[in-house]
Coordinates of C-alpha atoms and ligand atoms in Angstrom, one line a residue:
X1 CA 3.0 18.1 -27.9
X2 CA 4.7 19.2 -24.9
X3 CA 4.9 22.7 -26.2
X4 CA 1.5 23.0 -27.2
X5 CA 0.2 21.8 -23.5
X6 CA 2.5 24.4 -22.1
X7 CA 1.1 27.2 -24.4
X8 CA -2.2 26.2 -23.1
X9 CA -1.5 25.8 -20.1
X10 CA 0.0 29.4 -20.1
X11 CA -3.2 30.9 -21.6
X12 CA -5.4 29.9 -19.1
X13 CA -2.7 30.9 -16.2
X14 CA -3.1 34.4 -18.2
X15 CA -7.0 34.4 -18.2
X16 CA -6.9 33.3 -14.5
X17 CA -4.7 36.5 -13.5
X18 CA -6.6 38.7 -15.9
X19 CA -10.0 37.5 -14.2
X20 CA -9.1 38.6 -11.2
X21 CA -11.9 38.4 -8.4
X22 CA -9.7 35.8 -6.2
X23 CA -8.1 37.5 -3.6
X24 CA -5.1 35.0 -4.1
X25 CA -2.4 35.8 -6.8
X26 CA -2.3 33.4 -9.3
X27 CA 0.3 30.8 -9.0
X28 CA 3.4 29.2 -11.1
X29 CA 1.9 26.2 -12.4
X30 CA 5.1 24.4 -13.1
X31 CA 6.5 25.0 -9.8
X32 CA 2.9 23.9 -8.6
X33 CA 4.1 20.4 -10.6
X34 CA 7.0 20.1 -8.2
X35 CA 4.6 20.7 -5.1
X36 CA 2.7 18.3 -6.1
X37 CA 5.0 15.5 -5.5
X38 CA 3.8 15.4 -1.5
X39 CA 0.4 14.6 -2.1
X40 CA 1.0 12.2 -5.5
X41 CA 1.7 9.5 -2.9
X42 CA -1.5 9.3 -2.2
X43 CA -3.4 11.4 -4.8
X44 CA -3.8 10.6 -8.4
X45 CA -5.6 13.6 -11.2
X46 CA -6.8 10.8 -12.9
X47 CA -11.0 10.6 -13.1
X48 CA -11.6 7.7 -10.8
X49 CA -8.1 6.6 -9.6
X50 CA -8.2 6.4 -5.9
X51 CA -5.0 5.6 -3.8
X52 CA -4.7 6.6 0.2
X53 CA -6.7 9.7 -0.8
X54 CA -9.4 10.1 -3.3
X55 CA -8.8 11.3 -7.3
X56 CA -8.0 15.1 -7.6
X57 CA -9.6 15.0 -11.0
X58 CA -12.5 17.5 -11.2
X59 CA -12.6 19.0 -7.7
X60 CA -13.1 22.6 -8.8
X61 CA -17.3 23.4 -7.4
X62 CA -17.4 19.6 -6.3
X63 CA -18.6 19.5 -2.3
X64 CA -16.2 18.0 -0.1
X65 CA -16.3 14.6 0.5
X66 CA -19.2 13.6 -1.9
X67 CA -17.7 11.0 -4.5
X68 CA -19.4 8.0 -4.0
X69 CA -16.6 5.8 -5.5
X70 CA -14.2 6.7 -3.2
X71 CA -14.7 4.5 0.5
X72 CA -12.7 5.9 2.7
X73 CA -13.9 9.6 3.5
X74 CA -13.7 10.4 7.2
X75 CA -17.4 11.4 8.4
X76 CA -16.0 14.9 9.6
X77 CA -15.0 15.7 5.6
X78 CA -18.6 14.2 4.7
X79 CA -20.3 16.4 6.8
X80 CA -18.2 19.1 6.7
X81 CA -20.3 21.6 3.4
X82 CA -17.2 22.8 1.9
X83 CA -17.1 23.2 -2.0
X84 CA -13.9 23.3 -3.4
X85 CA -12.8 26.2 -5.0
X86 CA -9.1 28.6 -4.8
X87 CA -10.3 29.7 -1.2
X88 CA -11.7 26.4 0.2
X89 CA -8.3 24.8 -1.3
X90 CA -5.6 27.6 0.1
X91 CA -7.7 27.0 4.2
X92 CA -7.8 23.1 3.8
X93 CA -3.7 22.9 2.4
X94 CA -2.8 25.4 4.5
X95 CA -3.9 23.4 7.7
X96 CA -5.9 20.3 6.6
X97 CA -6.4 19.7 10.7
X98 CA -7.7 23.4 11.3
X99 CA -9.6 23.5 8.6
X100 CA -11.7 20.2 9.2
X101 CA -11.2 19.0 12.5
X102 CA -11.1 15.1 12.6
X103 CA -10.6 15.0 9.3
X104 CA -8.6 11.5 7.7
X105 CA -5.5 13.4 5.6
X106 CA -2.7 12.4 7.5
X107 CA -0.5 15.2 5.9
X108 CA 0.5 18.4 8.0
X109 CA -0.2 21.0 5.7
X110 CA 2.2 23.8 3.1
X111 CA 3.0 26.4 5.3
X112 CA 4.1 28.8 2.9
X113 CA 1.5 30.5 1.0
X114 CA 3.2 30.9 -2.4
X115 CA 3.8 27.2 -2.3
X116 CA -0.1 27.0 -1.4
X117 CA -1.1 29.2 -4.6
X118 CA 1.1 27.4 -6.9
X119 CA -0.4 24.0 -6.0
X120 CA -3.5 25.1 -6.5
X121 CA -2.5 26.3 -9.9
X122 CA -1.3 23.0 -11.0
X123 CA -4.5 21.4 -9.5
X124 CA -6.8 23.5 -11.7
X125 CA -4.4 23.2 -14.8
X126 CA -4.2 19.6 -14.8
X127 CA -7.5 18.5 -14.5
X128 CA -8.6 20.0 -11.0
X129 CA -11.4 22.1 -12.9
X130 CA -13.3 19.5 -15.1
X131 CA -10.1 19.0 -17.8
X132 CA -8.0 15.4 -18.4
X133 CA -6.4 15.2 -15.5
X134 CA -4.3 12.2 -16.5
X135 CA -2.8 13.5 -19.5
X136 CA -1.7 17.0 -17.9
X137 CA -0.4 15.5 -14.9
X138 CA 2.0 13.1 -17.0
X139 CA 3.0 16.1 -18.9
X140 CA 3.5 18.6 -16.0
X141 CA 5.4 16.5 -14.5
X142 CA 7.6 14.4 -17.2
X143 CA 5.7 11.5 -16.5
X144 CA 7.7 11.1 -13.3
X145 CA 4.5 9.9 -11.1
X146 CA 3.6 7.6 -13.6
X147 CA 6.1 4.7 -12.9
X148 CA 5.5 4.7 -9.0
X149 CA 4.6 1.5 -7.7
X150 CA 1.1 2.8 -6.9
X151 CA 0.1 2.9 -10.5
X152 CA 2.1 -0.9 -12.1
X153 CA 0.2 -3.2 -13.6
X154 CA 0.3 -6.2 -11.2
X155 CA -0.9 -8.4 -13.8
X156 CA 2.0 -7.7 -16.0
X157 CA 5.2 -8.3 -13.9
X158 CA 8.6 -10.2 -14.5
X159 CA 8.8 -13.6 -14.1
X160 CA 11.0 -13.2 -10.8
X161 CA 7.7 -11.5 -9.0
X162 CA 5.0 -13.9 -9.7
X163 CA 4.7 -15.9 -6.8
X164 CA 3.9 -19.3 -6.8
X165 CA 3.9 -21.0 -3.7
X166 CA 4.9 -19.6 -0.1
X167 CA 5.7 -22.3 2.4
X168 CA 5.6 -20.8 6.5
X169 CA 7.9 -23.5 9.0
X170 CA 8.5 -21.5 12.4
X171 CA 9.2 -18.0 11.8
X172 CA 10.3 -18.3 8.4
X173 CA 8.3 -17.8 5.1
X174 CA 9.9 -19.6 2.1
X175 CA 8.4 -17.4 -1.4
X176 CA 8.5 -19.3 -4.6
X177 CA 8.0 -17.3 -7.7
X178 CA 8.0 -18.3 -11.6
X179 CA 11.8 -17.9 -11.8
X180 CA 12.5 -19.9 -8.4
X181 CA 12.6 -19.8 -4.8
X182 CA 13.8 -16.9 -3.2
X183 CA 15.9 -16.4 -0.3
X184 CA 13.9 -16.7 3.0
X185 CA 12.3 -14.1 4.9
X186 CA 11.9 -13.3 8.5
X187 CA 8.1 -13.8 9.4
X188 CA 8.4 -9.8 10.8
X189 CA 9.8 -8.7 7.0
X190 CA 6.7 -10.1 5.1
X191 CA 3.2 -8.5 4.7
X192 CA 0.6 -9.0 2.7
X193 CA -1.4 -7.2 1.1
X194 CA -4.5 -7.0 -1.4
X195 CA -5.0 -5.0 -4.6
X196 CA -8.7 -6.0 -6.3
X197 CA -8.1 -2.9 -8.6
X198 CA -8.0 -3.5 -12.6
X199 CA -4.2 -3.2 -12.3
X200 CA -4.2 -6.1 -9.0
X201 CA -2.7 -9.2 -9.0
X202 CA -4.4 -12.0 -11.2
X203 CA -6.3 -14.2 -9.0
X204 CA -4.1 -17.5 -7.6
X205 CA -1.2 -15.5 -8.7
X206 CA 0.1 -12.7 -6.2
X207 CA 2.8 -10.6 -6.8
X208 CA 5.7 -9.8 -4.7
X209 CA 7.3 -6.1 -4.6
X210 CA 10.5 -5.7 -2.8
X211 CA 9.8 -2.8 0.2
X212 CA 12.6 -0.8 1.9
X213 CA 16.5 -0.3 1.2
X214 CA 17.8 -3.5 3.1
X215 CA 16.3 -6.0 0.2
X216 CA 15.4 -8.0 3.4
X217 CA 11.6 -7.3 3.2
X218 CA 8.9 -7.7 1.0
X219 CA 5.4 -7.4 0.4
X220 CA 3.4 -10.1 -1.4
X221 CA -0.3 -8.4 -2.8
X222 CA -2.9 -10.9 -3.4
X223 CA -6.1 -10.0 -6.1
X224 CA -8.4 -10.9 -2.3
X225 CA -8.3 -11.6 1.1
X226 CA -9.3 -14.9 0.9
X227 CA -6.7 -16.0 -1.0
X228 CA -3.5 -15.1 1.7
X229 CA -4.8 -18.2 4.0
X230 CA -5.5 -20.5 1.3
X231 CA -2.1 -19.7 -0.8
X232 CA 0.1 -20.2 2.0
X233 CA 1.3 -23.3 3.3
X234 CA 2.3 -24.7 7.1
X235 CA 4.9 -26.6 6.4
X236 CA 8.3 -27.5 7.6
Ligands
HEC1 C1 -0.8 10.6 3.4 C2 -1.8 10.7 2.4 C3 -2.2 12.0 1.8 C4 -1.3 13.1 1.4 C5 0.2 13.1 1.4 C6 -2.2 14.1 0.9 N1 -3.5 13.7 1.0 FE1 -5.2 14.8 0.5 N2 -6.4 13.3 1.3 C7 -6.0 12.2 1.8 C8 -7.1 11.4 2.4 C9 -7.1 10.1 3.1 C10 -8.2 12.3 2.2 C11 -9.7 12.0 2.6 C12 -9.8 12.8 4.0 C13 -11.1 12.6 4.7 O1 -12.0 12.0 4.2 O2 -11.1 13.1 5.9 C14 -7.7 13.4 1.4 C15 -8.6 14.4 0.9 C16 -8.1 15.5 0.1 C17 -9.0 16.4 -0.5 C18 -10.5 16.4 -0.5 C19 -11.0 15.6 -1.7 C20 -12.5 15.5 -1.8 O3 -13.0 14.6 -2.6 O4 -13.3 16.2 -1.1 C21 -8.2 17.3 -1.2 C22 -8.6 18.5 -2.0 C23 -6.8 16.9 -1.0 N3 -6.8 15.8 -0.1 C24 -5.7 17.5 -1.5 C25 -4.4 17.2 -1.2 C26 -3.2 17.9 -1.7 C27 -3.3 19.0 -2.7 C28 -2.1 17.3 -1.1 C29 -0.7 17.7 -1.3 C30 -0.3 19.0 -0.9 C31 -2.6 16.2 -0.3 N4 -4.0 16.2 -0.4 C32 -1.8 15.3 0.4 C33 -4.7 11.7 1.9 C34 -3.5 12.5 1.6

């Protein structure tokens, strides 16, 4: 299977150089994979999957900006008439800020063409030019992405992460989940969050994901915002 999407993969790397007409060489798709890994925290090649950033699914001859279910596009990107294609792609990686002043990506840029052409390789391999982007981007990249926490079904966790109850008394909250109460935290080390996705949080039953190395802080993601001040108690 893997072979196979290789093969393919490698025959329309072959027909890209072959076509010629771009003034960029083509790029190492495989090494594009490994590029890709700054921008997966925030973009997905799956057809509707927005995170930070919108879905890279299907960008190739799509106008900047311009897909309606993604909320969150910065009016300078809206306005700014770009179609995406090799060209568009290598000016807007190379220097997002340059490129479309005022623009929302909070990501500096890959300074190093090659690096440039090989990400935009893997883009258009794995789904960047109308293709299923979901599939090739689990593939190209073992499946790696996949398992990040962006992507877990909220729905489906252990025991020890469906939370229950959380009590607040001073500047402590106090989380109870399925499996029991958990150690306190500080008020500082506790956010909350909301996920109304398909893969969110089942309504009066948030989850709680453990956040940074310490194991001191958490964050607690609730199906809707409504919920955070009902679910949690004052109480000492
Ligand atoms: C920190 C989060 C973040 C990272 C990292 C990031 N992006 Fe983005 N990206 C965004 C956001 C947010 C937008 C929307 C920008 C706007 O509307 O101004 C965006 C927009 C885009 C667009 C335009 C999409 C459209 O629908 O017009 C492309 C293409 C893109 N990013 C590619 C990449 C690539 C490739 C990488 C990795 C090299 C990357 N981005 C890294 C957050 C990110």
């Amino acid at each position: 299977m893997r072979l196979v999407l290789f093969l393919t993969f490698g025959c329309a790397l072959g027909a890209l150089s072959i076509g010629a007409g771009s003034a960029l060489a083509a790029g190492d798709v495989r090494a594009g994979a490994q590029g890709f890994r700054a921008c997966a925290a925030c973009h997905t090649l799956e057809s509707g999957r927005h995170l930070t950033g919108p879905s890279l699914a299907h960008l190739w001859g799509r106008k900047a900006g311009t897909m309606e279910s993604f909320s969150r596009y910065s009016p300078a990107l809206k306005s700014a008439d770009i179609v995406w294609n090799d060209e568009t792609l290598d000016a807007w990686l190379a220097d997002p800020k340059a490129f479309v002043p005022g623009n929302f990506m909070t990501f500096r840029g890959v300074k190093d063409a090659r690096a440039r052409a090989d990400l935009i390789a893997f883009l258009k391999a794995a789904g960047g030019d109308g293709s299923t982007g979901q599939t090739a981007q689990g593939n190209m990249m073992g499946g790696g992405m996949k398992g990040g926490p962006q992507s877990q079904n909220l729905k489906a966790l252990e025991s020890t992460q469906q939370v229950t109850a959380i009590r607040y008394c001073r500047d402590t909250y106090r989380v109870t989940t399925t499996a029991g109460e958990l150690p306190p935290f500080w008020e500082r080390n506790l956010r909350f969050k909301t996920d109304s996705s398909e893969t969110g949080p089942a309504r009066g039953r948030p989850a709680i994901m453990p956040a940074g190395m310490m194991g001191d802080r958490a964050s607690v993601i609730f199906a809707d915002p409504v919920e955070i001040g009902e679910f949690i108690q004052k109480k000492c």
